[in-house]
Amino acid sequence: AQSVTQLDSQVPVFEEAPVELRCNYSSSVSVYLFWYVQYPNQGLQLLLKYLSGSTLVKGINGFEAEFNKSQTSFHLRKPSVHISDTAEYFCAVSPTDSWGKLQFGAGTQVVVTP
Amino acid sequence: DGGITQSPKYLFRKEGQNVTLSCEQNLNHDAMYWYRQDPGQGLRLIYYSQIVNDFQKGDIAEGYSVSREKKESFPLTVTSAQKNPTAFYLCASGLTGSSYNEQFFGPGTRLTVL
């Protein structure tokens, strides 16, 4: 079984400042990793995913994430945020050895202010 | 356009009534899922289906029922046995042929019990 911990429930940030959202996971097998974004009253949209290869993954809207196997982390970053980045962000994992359910973290609410 | 549709967007129900939430996809995905979202709790899996005429309980199936008679459709019924049904409900779909479980989400239905 897998579990996901998002270390911050809310992250306030000023416009044009950088942001980092932290995600740690626990699993007895190797995992695939995902970050999703949810804008208010909408469904989830995939930001990026790590399947294999380079540990630095680039996604949509200027976001990137780095997979660190030794620290079992997959932190999400953006060098300069916009007001439109205000949303909830979810980290998720699924096992690589078989088809498995996605396990989601509790989410991090990002609030960008001018 | 390919995607997932959920209807209605907002739904109001009186206590003691069953209600059915619709989910349709035209992505030709075999797998479909229902999640419940409550503030601060992330997404919790209610039911999922990997193939037509088959489905499995997720983590919080009590008080819910589903059917999968067509590949494109996976309706969720919230029964009167669900003690606290007010929530945001998300439907998703994905592939089963690949090992990584990337899911695509609908826009959600917000259910309020009056």
Short mmCIF file of N, CA, C and O in Angstrom, two decimals, chain A residues 32 34 36 38 41-46 49 51 88 90 94-107, chain B residues 9-10 31 33 35 37 40-43 45 48 50 59 88 90 95-96 98-103 105-107 110:
data_model
loop_
_atom_site.label_atom_id
_atom_site.label_comp_id
_atom_site.label_asym_id
_atom_site.label_seq_id
_atom_site.Cartn_x
_atom_site.Cartn_y
_atom_site.Cartn_z
N TYR A 32 4.87 5.49 -9.55
CA TYR A 32 4.74 6.61 -10.46
C TYR A 32 4.18 7.77 -9.64
O TYR A 32 3.40 7.56 -8.71
N PHE A 34 2.46 11.86 -9.55
CA PHE A 34 1.66 12.83 -10.28
C PHE A 34 1.41 14.07 -9.41
O PHE A 34 1.31 13.96 -8.20
N TYR A 36 -1.57 17.11 -9.58
CA TYR A 36 -2.79 17.62 -10.19
C TYR A 36 -3.11 19.00 -9.59
O TYR A 36 -2.79 19.28 -8.44
N GLN A 38 -6.42 21.78 -9.01
CA GLN A 38 -7.87 21.96 -9.02
C GLN A 38 -8.20 23.42 -8.78
O GLN A 38 -7.93 23.96 -7.70
N ASN A 41 -14.20 24.92 -7.68
CA ASN A 41 -15.41 24.30 -8.23
C ASN A 41 -15.20 23.62 -9.58
O ASN A 41 -16.11 23.59 -10.41
N GLN A 42 -14.00 23.10 -9.78
CA GLN A 42 -13.71 22.38 -11.01
C GLN A 42 -13.12 21.02 -10.71
O GLN A 42 -12.81 20.70 -9.56
N GLY A 43 -12.95 20.22 -11.73
CA GLY A 43 -12.28 18.94 -11.59
C GLY A 43 -10.78 19.11 -11.52
O GLY A 43 -10.26 20.22 -11.51
N LEU A 44 -10.07 17.98 -11.45
CA LEU A 44 -8.62 18.02 -11.38
C LEU A 44 -8.01 17.96 -12.77
O LEU A 44 -8.51 17.27 -13.66
N GLN A 45 -6.90 18.67 -12.92
CA GLN A 45 -6.17 18.70 -14.19
C GLN A 45 -4.73 18.26 -13.92
O GLN A 45 -4.11 18.73 -12.96
N LEU A 46 -4.21 17.40 -14.78
CA LEU A 46 -2.84 16.93 -14.58
C LEU A 46 -1.84 18.03 -14.88
O LEU A 46 -1.86 18.63 -15.95
N LYS A 49 3.81 14.51 -14.49
CA LYS A 49 3.93 13.16 -13.97
C LYS A 49 5.37 12.69 -14.11
O LYS A 49 6.09 13.10 -15.03
N LEU A 51 7.33 9.18 -14.58
CA LEU A 51 7.20 7.74 -14.86
C LEU A 51 8.56 7.06 -14.77
O LEU A 51 8.70 5.98 -14.18
N GLU A 88 -5.97 24.57 -5.62
CA GLU A 88 -5.53 23.50 -4.73
C GLU A 88 -4.72 22.50 -5.56
O GLU A 88 -5.06 22.19 -6.70
N PHE A 90 -2.74 18.73 -5.70
CA PHE A 90 -2.74 17.39 -5.13
C PHE A 90 -1.58 16.57 -5.69
O PHE A 90 -1.38 16.51 -6.91
N SER A 94 0.99 5.95 -7.78
CA SER A 94 0.44 4.63 -8.07
C SER A 94 1.62 3.66 -8.24
O SER A 94 2.69 4.08 -8.66
N PRO A 95 1.44 2.39 -7.90
CA PRO A 95 2.55 1.44 -7.95
C PRO A 95 2.96 1.11 -9.38
O PRO A 95 2.14 1.13 -10.29
N THR A 96 4.23 0.80 -9.58
CA THR A 96 4.73 0.46 -10.91
C THR A 96 4.63 -1.03 -11.23
O THR A 96 4.69 -1.41 -12.39
N ASP A 97 4.48 -1.85 -10.20
CA ASP A 97 4.57 -3.29 -10.46
C ASP A 97 3.25 -3.90 -10.90
O ASP A 97 3.18 -5.05 -11.30
N SER A 98 2.18 -3.13 -10.81
CA SER A 98 0.87 -3.64 -11.23
C SER A 98 -0.07 -2.47 -11.38
O SER A 98 0.20 -1.38 -10.87
N TRP A 99 -1.17 -2.70 -12.05
CA TRP A 99 -2.18 -1.65 -12.14
C TRP A 99 -2.72 -1.41 -10.75
O TRP A 99 -3.17 -2.34 -10.08
N GLY A 100 -2.68 -0.19 -10.32
CA GLY A 100 -3.12 0.08 -8.96
C GLY A 100 -3.85 1.39 -8.85
O GLY A 100 -3.77 2.24 -9.72
N LYS A 101 -4.56 1.52 -7.76
CA LYS A 101 -5.33 2.73 -7.54
C LYS A 101 -4.38 3.90 -7.29
O LYS A 101 -3.31 3.74 -6.73
N LEU A 102 -4.82 5.08 -7.70
CA LEU A 102 -4.11 6.30 -7.35
C LEU A 102 -4.36 6.62 -5.89
O LEU A 102 -5.50 6.59 -5.43
N GLN A 103 -3.29 6.95 -5.18
CA GLN A 103 -3.41 7.38 -3.79
C GLN A 103 -3.10 8.88 -3.74
O GLN A 103 -2.01 9.29 -4.13
N PHE A 104 -4.05 9.66 -3.25
CA PHE A 104 -3.89 11.12 -3.25
C PHE A 104 -3.47 11.63 -1.88
O PHE A 104 -3.86 11.06 -0.83
N GLY A 105 -2.73 12.72 -1.87
CA GLY A 105 -2.50 13.47 -0.66
C GLY A 105 -3.71 14.33 -0.34
O GLY A 105 -4.66 14.41 -1.12
N ALA A 106 -3.66 15.00 0.81
CA ALA A 106 -4.81 15.79 1.27
C ALA A 106 -4.93 17.13 0.56
O ALA A 106 -5.94 17.81 0.70
N GLY A 107 -3.92 17.51 -0.19
CA GLY A 107 -3.99 18.75 -0.95
C GLY A 107 -3.29 19.92 -0.26
O GLY A 107 -3.19 19.96 0.97
N LYS B 9 -24.33 19.94 -12.39
CA LYS B 9 -23.22 20.57 -11.70
C LYS B 9 -23.55 20.79 -10.23
O LYS B 9 -22.69 20.65 -9.36
N TYR B 10 -24.80 21.17 -9.96
CA TYR B 10 -25.26 21.34 -8.59
C TYR B 10 -26.53 20.50 -8.40
O TYR B 10 -27.38 20.44 -9.28
N ALA B 31 -11.35 2.07 -17.64
CA ALA B 31 -11.53 2.26 -16.20
C ALA B 31 -12.25 3.56 -15.90
O ALA B 31 -12.02 4.58 -16.55
N TYR B 33 -13.95 5.86 -12.32
CA TYR B 33 -13.83 5.99 -10.87
C TYR B 33 -14.80 7.04 -10.36
O TYR B 33 -15.12 8.00 -11.06
N TYR B 35 -14.98 9.59 -6.90
CA TYR B 35 -14.33 10.09 -5.70
C TYR B 35 -15.27 11.06 -4.99
O TYR B 35 -16.08 11.76 -5.61
N GLN B 37 -14.97 14.38 -2.39
CA GLN B 37 -14.03 15.37 -1.90
C GLN B 37 -14.69 16.21 -0.82
O GLN B 37 -15.74 16.81 -1.04
N GLY B 40 -10.20 19.71 3.12
CA GLY B 40 -9.10 19.26 3.95
C GLY B 40 -8.87 17.75 3.97
O GLY B 40 -7.98 17.27 4.68
N GLN B 41 -9.65 16.99 3.18
CA GLN B 41 -9.49 15.53 3.20
C GLN B 41 -9.03 14.95 1.88
O GLN B 41 -8.94 13.74 1.73
N GLY B 42 -8.78 15.77 0.91
CA GLY B 42 -8.35 15.24 -0.37
C GLY B 42 -9.47 14.45 -1.04
O GLY B 42 -10.65 14.69 -0.81
N LEU B 43 -9.07 13.51 -1.87
CA LEU B 43 -10.03 12.70 -2.61
C LEU B 43 -10.10 11.31 -2.00
O LEU B 43 -9.07 10.69 -1.75
N LEU B 45 -11.77 7.46 -2.58
CA LEU B 45 -12.33 6.61 -3.63
C LEU B 45 -13.58 5.91 -3.14
O LEU B 45 -13.57 5.23 -2.10
N TYR B 48 -14.83 1.92 -8.18
CA TYR B 48 -14.15 1.97 -9.45
C TYR B 48 -14.51 0.75 -10.27
O TYR B 48 -14.95 -0.28 -9.74
N GLN B 50 -13.07 -1.43 -13.79
CA GLN B 50 -12.02 -1.60 -14.79
C GLN B 50 -12.56 -2.14 -16.11
O GLN B 50 -11.84 -2.16 -17.10
N ASP B 59 -12.64 2.92 -0.89
CA ASP B 59 -12.40 3.07 0.55
C ASP B 59 -13.64 3.48 1.34
O ASP B 59 -13.72 3.25 2.54
N PHE B 88 -18.53 17.27 -2.63
CA PHE B 88 -18.23 17.45 -4.05
C PHE B 88 -17.83 16.09 -4.60
O PHE B 88 -16.96 15.43 -4.04
N LEU B 90 -16.48 13.70 -7.73
CA LEU B 90 -15.68 13.74 -8.95
C LEU B 90 -15.65 12.37 -9.61
O LEU B 90 -15.42 11.35 -8.95
N LEU B 95 -6.81 4.53 -18.40
CA LEU B 95 -6.49 3.32 -19.14
C LEU B 95 -6.14 2.20 -18.18
O LEU B 95 -5.63 2.43 -17.09
N THR B 96 -6.38 0.96 -18.59
CA THR B 96 -5.94 -0.19 -17.80
C THR B 96 -4.82 -0.94 -18.51
O THR B 96 -4.21 -1.82 -17.94
N SER B 98 -1.95 0.24 -19.58
CA SER B 98 -0.62 0.64 -19.13
C SER B 98 -0.54 0.51 -17.62
O SER B 98 -1.56 0.51 -16.93
N SER B 99 0.67 0.40 -17.11
CA SER B 99 0.80 0.18 -15.67
C SER B 99 0.62 1.45 -14.87
O SER B 99 0.28 1.38 -13.69
N TYR B 100 0.84 2.59 -15.48
CA TYR B 100 0.67 3.80 -14.69
C TYR B 100 -0.77 4.28 -14.79
O TYR B 100 -1.37 4.28 -15.85
N ASN B 101 -1.32 4.65 -13.67
CA ASN B 101 -2.74 4.89 -13.55
C ASN B 101 -3.03 6.38 -13.63
O ASN B 101 -3.49 6.98 -12.67
N GLU B 102 -2.76 6.98 -14.81
CA GLU B 102 -3.10 8.39 -14.98
C GLU B 102 -4.60 8.50 -15.17
O GLU B 102 -5.18 7.79 -15.98
N GLN B 103 -5.20 9.37 -14.45
CA GLN B 103 -6.65 9.54 -14.51
C GLN B 103 -7.02 10.92 -15.00
O GLN B 103 -6.32 11.90 -14.75
N PHE B 105 -10.19 13.72 -15.15
CA PHE B 105 -11.32 14.05 -14.28
C PHE B 105 -12.40 14.87 -14.98
O PHE B 105 -12.11 15.69 -15.86
N GLY B 106 -13.64 14.63 -14.55
CA GLY B 106 -14.74 15.47 -14.95
C GLY B 106 -14.81 16.73 -14.10
O GLY B 106 -14.02 16.89 -13.17
N PRO B 107 -15.78 17.62 -14.39
CA PRO B 107 -15.86 18.90 -13.68
C PRO B 107 -16.48 18.82 -12.30
O PRO B 107 -16.41 19.78 -11.54
N ARG B 110 -21.65 19.06 -7.24
CA ARG B 110 -21.75 19.42 -5.82
C ARG B 110 -23.13 19.05 -5.32
O ARG B 110 -24.13 19.60 -5.77
#
